[in-house]
Short mmCIF file of C-alpha atoms in Angstrom, two decimals:
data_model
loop_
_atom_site.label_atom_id
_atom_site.label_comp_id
_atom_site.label_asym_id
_atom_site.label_seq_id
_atom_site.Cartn_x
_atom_site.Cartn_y
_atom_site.Cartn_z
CA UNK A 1 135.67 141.66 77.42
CA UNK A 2 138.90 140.17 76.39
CA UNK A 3 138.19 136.27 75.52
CA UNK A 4 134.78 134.99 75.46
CA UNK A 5 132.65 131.99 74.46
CA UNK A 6 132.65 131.87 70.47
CA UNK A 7 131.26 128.04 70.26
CA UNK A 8 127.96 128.99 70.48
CA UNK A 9 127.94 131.64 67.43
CA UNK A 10 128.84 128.96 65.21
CA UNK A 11 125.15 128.01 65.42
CA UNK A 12 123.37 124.57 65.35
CA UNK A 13 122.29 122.29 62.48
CA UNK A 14 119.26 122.08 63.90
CA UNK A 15 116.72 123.82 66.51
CA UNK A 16 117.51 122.54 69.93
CA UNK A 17 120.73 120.81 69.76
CA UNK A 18 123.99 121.95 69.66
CA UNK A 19 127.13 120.46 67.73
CA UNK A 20 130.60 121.10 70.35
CA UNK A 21 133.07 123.46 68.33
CA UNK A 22 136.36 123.76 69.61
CA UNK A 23 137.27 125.68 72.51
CA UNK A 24 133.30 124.88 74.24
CA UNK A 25 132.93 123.68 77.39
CA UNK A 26 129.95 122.64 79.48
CA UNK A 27 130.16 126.11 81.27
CA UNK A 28 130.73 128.34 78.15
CA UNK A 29 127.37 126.41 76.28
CA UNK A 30 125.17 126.83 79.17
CA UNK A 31 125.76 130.63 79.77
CA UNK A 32 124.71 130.87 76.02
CA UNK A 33 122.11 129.64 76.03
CA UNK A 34 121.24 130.36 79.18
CA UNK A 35 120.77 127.13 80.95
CA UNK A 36 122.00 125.31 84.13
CA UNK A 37 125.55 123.36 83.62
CA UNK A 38 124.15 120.76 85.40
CA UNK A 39 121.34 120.63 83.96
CA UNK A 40 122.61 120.25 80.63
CA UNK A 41 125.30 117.88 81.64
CA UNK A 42 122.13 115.36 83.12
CA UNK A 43 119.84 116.00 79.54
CA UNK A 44 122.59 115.05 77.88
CA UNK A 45 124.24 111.80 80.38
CA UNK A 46 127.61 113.34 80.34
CA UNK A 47 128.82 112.00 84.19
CA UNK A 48 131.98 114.39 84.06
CA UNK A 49 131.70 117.90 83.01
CA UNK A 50 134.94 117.38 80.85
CA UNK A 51 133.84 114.85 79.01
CA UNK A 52 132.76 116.63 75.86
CA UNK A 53 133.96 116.27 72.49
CA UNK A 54 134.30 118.60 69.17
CA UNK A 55 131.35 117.25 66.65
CA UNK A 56 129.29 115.83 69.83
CA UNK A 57 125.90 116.85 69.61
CA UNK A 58 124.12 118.14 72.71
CA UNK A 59 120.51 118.59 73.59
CA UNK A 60 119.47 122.24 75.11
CA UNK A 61 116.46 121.00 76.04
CA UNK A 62 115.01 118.25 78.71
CA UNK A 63 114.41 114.96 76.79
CA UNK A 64 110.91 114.87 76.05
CA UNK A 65 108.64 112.38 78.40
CA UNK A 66 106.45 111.40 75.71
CA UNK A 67 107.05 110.20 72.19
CA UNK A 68 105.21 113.52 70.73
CA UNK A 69 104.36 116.64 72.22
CA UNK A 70 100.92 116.60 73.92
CA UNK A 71 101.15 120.79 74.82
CA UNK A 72 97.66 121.40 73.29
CA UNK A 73 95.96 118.58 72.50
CA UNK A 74 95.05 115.58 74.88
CA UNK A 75 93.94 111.92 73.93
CA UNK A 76 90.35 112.03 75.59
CA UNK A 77 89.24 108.97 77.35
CA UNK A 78 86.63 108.16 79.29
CA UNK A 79 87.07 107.28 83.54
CA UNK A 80 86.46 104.04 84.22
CA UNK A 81 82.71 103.55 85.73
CA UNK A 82 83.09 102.48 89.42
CA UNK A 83 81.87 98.70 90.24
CA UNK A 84 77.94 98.43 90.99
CA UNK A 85 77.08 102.23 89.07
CA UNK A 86 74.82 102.80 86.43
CA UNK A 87 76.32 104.98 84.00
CA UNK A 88 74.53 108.23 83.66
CA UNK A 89 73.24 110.23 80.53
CA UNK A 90 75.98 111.57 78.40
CA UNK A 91 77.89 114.73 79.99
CA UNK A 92 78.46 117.58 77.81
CA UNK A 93 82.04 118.07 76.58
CA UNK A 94 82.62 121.13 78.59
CA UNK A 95 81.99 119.01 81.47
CA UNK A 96 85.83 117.15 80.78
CA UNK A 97 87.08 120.18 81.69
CA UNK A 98 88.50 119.26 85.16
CA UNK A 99 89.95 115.89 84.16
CA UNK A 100 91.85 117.71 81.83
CA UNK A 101 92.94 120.28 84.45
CA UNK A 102 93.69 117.68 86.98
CA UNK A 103 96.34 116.25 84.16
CA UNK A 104 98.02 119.64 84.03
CA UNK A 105 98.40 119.20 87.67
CA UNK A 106 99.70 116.04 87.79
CA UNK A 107 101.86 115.98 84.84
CA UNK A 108 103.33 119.43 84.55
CA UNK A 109 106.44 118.47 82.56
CA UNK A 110 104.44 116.35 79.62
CA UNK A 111 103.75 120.06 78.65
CA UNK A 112 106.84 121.45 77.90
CA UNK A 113 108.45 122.28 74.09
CA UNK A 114 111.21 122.17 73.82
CA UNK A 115 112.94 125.68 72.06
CA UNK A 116 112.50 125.87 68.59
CA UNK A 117 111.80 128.48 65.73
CA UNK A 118 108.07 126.77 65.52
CA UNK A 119 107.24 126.54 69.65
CA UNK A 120 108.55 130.48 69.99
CA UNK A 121 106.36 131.37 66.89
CA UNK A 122 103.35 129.66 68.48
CA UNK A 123 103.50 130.95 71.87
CA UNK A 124 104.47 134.35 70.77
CA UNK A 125 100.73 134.66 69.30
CA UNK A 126 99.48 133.64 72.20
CA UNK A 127 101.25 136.12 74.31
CA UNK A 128 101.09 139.44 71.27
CA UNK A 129 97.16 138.51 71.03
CA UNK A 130 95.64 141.00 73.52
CA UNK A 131 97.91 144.08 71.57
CA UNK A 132 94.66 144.63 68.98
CA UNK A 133 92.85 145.41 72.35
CA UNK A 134 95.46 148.24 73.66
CA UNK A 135 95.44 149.29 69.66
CA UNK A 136 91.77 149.63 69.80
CA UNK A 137 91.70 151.60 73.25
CA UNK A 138 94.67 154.34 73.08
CA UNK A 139 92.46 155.83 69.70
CA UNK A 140 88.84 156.19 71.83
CA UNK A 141 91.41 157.59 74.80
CA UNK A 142 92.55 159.91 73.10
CA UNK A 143 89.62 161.06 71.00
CA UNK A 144 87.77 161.34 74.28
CA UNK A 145 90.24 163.46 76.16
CA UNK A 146 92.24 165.76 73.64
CA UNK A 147 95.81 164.74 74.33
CA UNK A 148 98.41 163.24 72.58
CA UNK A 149 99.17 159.76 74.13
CA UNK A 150 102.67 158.17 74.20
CA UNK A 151 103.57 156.00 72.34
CA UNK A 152 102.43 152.20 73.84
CA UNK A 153 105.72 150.60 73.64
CA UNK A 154 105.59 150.10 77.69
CA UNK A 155 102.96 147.87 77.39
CA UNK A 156 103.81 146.10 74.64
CA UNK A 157 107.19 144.86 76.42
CA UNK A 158 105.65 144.06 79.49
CA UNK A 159 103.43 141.71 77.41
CA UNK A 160 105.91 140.22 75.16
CA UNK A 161 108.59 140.07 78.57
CA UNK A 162 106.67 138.14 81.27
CA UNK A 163 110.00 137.52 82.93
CA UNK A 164 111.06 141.14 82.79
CA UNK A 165 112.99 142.03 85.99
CA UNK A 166 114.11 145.16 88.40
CA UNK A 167 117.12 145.07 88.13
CA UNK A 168 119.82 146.68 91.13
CA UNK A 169 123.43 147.72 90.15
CA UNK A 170 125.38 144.66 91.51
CA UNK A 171 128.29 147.01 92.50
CA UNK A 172 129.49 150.80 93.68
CA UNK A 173 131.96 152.26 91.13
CA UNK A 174 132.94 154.15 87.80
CA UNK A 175 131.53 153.02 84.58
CA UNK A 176 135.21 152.04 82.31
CA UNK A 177 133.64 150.21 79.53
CA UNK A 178 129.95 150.09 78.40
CA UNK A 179 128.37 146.78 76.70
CA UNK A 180 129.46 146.17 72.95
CA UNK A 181 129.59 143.45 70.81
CA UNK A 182 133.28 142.33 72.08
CA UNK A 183 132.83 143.17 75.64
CA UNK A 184 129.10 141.45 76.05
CA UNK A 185 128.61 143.16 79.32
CA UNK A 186 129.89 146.46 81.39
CA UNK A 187 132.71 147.15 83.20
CA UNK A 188 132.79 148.80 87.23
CA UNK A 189 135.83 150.05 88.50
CA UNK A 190 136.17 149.72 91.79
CA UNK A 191 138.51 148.55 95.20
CA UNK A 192 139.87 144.98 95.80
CA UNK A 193 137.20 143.79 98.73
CA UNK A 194 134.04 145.84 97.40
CA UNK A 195 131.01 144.23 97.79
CA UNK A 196 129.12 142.52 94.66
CA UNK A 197 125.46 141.58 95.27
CA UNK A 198 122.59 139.92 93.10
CA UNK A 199 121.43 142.25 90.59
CA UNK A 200 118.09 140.40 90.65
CA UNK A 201 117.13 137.49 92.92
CA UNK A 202 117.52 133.81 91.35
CA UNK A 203 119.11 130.55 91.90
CA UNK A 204 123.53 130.24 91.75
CA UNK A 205 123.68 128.15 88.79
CA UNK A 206 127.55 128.42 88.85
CA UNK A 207 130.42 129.14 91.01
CA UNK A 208 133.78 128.82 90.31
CA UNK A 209 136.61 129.65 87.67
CA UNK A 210 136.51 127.40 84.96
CA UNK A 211 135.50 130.16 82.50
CA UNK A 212 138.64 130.86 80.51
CA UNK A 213 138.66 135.24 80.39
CA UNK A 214 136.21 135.46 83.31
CA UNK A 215 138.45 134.68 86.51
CA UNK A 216 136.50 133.48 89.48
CA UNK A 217 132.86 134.16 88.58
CA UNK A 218 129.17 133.41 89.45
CA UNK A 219 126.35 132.97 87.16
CA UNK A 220 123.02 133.58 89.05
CA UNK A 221 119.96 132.27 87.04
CA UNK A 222 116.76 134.89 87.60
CA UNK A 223 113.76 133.03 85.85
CA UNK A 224 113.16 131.36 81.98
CA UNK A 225 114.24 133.92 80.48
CA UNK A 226 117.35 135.69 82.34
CA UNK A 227 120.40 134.90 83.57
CA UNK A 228 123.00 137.60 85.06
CA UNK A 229 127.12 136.70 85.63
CA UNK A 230 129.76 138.50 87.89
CA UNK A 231 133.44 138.07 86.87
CA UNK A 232 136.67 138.75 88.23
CA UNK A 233 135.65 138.35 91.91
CA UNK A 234 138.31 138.17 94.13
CA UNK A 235 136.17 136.01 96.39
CA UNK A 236 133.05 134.10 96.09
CA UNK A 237 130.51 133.78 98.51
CA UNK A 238 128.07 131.52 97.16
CA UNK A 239 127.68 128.33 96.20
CA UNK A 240 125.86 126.54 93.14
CA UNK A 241 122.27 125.79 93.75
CA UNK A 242 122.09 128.28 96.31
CA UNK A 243 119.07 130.79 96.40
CA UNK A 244 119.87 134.76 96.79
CA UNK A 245 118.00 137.47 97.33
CA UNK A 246 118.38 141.06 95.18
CA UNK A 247 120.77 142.91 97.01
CA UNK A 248 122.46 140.19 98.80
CA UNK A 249 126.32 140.27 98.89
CA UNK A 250 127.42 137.82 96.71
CA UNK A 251 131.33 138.22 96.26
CA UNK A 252 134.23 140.50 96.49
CA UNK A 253 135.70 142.54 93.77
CA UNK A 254 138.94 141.75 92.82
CA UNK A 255 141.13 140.88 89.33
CA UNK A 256 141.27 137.24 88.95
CA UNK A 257 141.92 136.79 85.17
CA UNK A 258 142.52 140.49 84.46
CA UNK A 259 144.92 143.06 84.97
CA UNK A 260 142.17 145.96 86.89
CA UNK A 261 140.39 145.91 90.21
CA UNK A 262 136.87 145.86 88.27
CA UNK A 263 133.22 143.41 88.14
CA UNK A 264 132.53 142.63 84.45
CA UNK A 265 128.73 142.25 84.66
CA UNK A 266 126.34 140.47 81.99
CA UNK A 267 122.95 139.96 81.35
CA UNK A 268 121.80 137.47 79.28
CA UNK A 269 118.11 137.47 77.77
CA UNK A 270 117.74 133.63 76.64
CA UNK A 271 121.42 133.19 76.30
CA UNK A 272 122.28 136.56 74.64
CA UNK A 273 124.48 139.21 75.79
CA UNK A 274 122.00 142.34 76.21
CA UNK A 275 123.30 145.91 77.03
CA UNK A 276 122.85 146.15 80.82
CA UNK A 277 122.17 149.86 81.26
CA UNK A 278 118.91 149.15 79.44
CA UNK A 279 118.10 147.48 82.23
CA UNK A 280 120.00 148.57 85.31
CA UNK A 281 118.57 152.00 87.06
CA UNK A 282 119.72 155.79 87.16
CA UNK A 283 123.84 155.40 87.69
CA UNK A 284 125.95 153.58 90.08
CA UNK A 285 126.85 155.27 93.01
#
């Protein structure tokens, strides 16, 4: 669609932080990347959301609570022995196990990576790993019944998409302009007043119109990995940090930094424009 974001295709020097081109603002480098304004505003201890610079780097992650990452390995120590008790014979290894599991508990955020080439390599093994087992079981299938089985791409996304959603059409209208490179979304005709609703249920992480080429709009953050956006709205309903459900009615269709009556929708898979009607079922009505 007309003007959009470009600071964030000029890339980083480096994985996880961001250098400010001109033209960025807070709201433009959070929807691509697909993070929360504010969020990114408090990792980085900028107090006013203007108050960015070109050259300034910025972190797109949380600032780590430990001086090294402790995801998969853990310093082992022993508890302290209680005043007054003998200590008893050594305990096998496996018998750490809960202390270990009680950290996780208690300490769920010394466990994050932040994103990086290495950390998406690494937990992408972890996730593709149980593929050899569908590989190995579509061949005895099929042997053993006769038929020719489809191809197992199905699976294989649901495994490498965790956050994968069902997705609603977040408006009633004609199609004007599919998703392309330029446009980074789709285009719904419709009548000033329509209702827009969540496409997915998530969290409002912004509400307003500070998005030069997007008029009044509303970014609604769905889980990790997805975020969703609604421009052009005539009138918002929500505000940021609020909780909606799928379906819910969200805003009003209208033509705030455009010259047609029309919802420019988006959905962004870790900060990237993807083609909604992969996603988005059947046809609006």
């Amino acid at each position: 669609m007309g003007a959009a974001p470009t600071g964030a295709q000029a890339g980083t020097e480096q994985p996880g932080v961001y250098i400010v081109q001109k033209g960025d603002t807070l709201y433009s480098i959070a929807l691509n990347h697909g993070l929360d304004r504010k969020e990114l505003a408090e990792w980085n201890n900028v107090p006013d959301t203007g108050t960015i610079h070109i050259g300034q780097q910025l972190s797109l992650s949380p600032p780590s609570p430990q001086a090294g990452p402790s995801l998969f390995s853990l310093p082992e120590s022993s508890p302290p022995s209680a005043p007054g008790v003998t200590p008893g014979p050594a305990v096998p290894s496996e018998a750490k196990v809960p202390a270990n599991t009680e950290r996780f508990k208690t300490e769920p955020k010394a466990f994050k990576l932040p994103y990086s080439e290495p950390a998406v390599a690494q937990l992408k093994g972890v996730v593709d790993a149980p593929r050899s087992v569908l590989a190995k079981v579509d061949p005895m299938v099929e042997k053993q019944t006769g038929t020719i089985l489809p191809p197992a791409e199905s699976p294989s996304e649901v495994i490498s998409d965790p956050d994968r959603l069902d997705w609603i059409w977040p408006a009633k209208g004609r199609l004007l302009e599919a998703f392309s490179e330029a446009n980074k979304g789709i285009d719904i005709v419709g009548k000033a007043g329509e209702p827009v609703t969540a496409s997915a249920a998530g969290k409002v992480v912004y509400s307003g119109a500070g998005l030069r080429g997007y008029g009044k709009l509303i970014i609604i953050k769905h889980n990790n990995t997805y975020l969703s956006a609604y421009a052009h709205n005539n009138k918002i309903l929500v505000k940021e940090g609020q909780t909606v459900a799928k379906g819910q009615k969200i805003g009003e269709m209208g033509s705030t930094d455009t010259d047609l009556v029309k919802l420019h929708f988006e959905i962004r898979k870790n900060g990237r424009p993807v083609d909604p009607l992969k996603h988005l079922p059947g046809i609006s009505g």
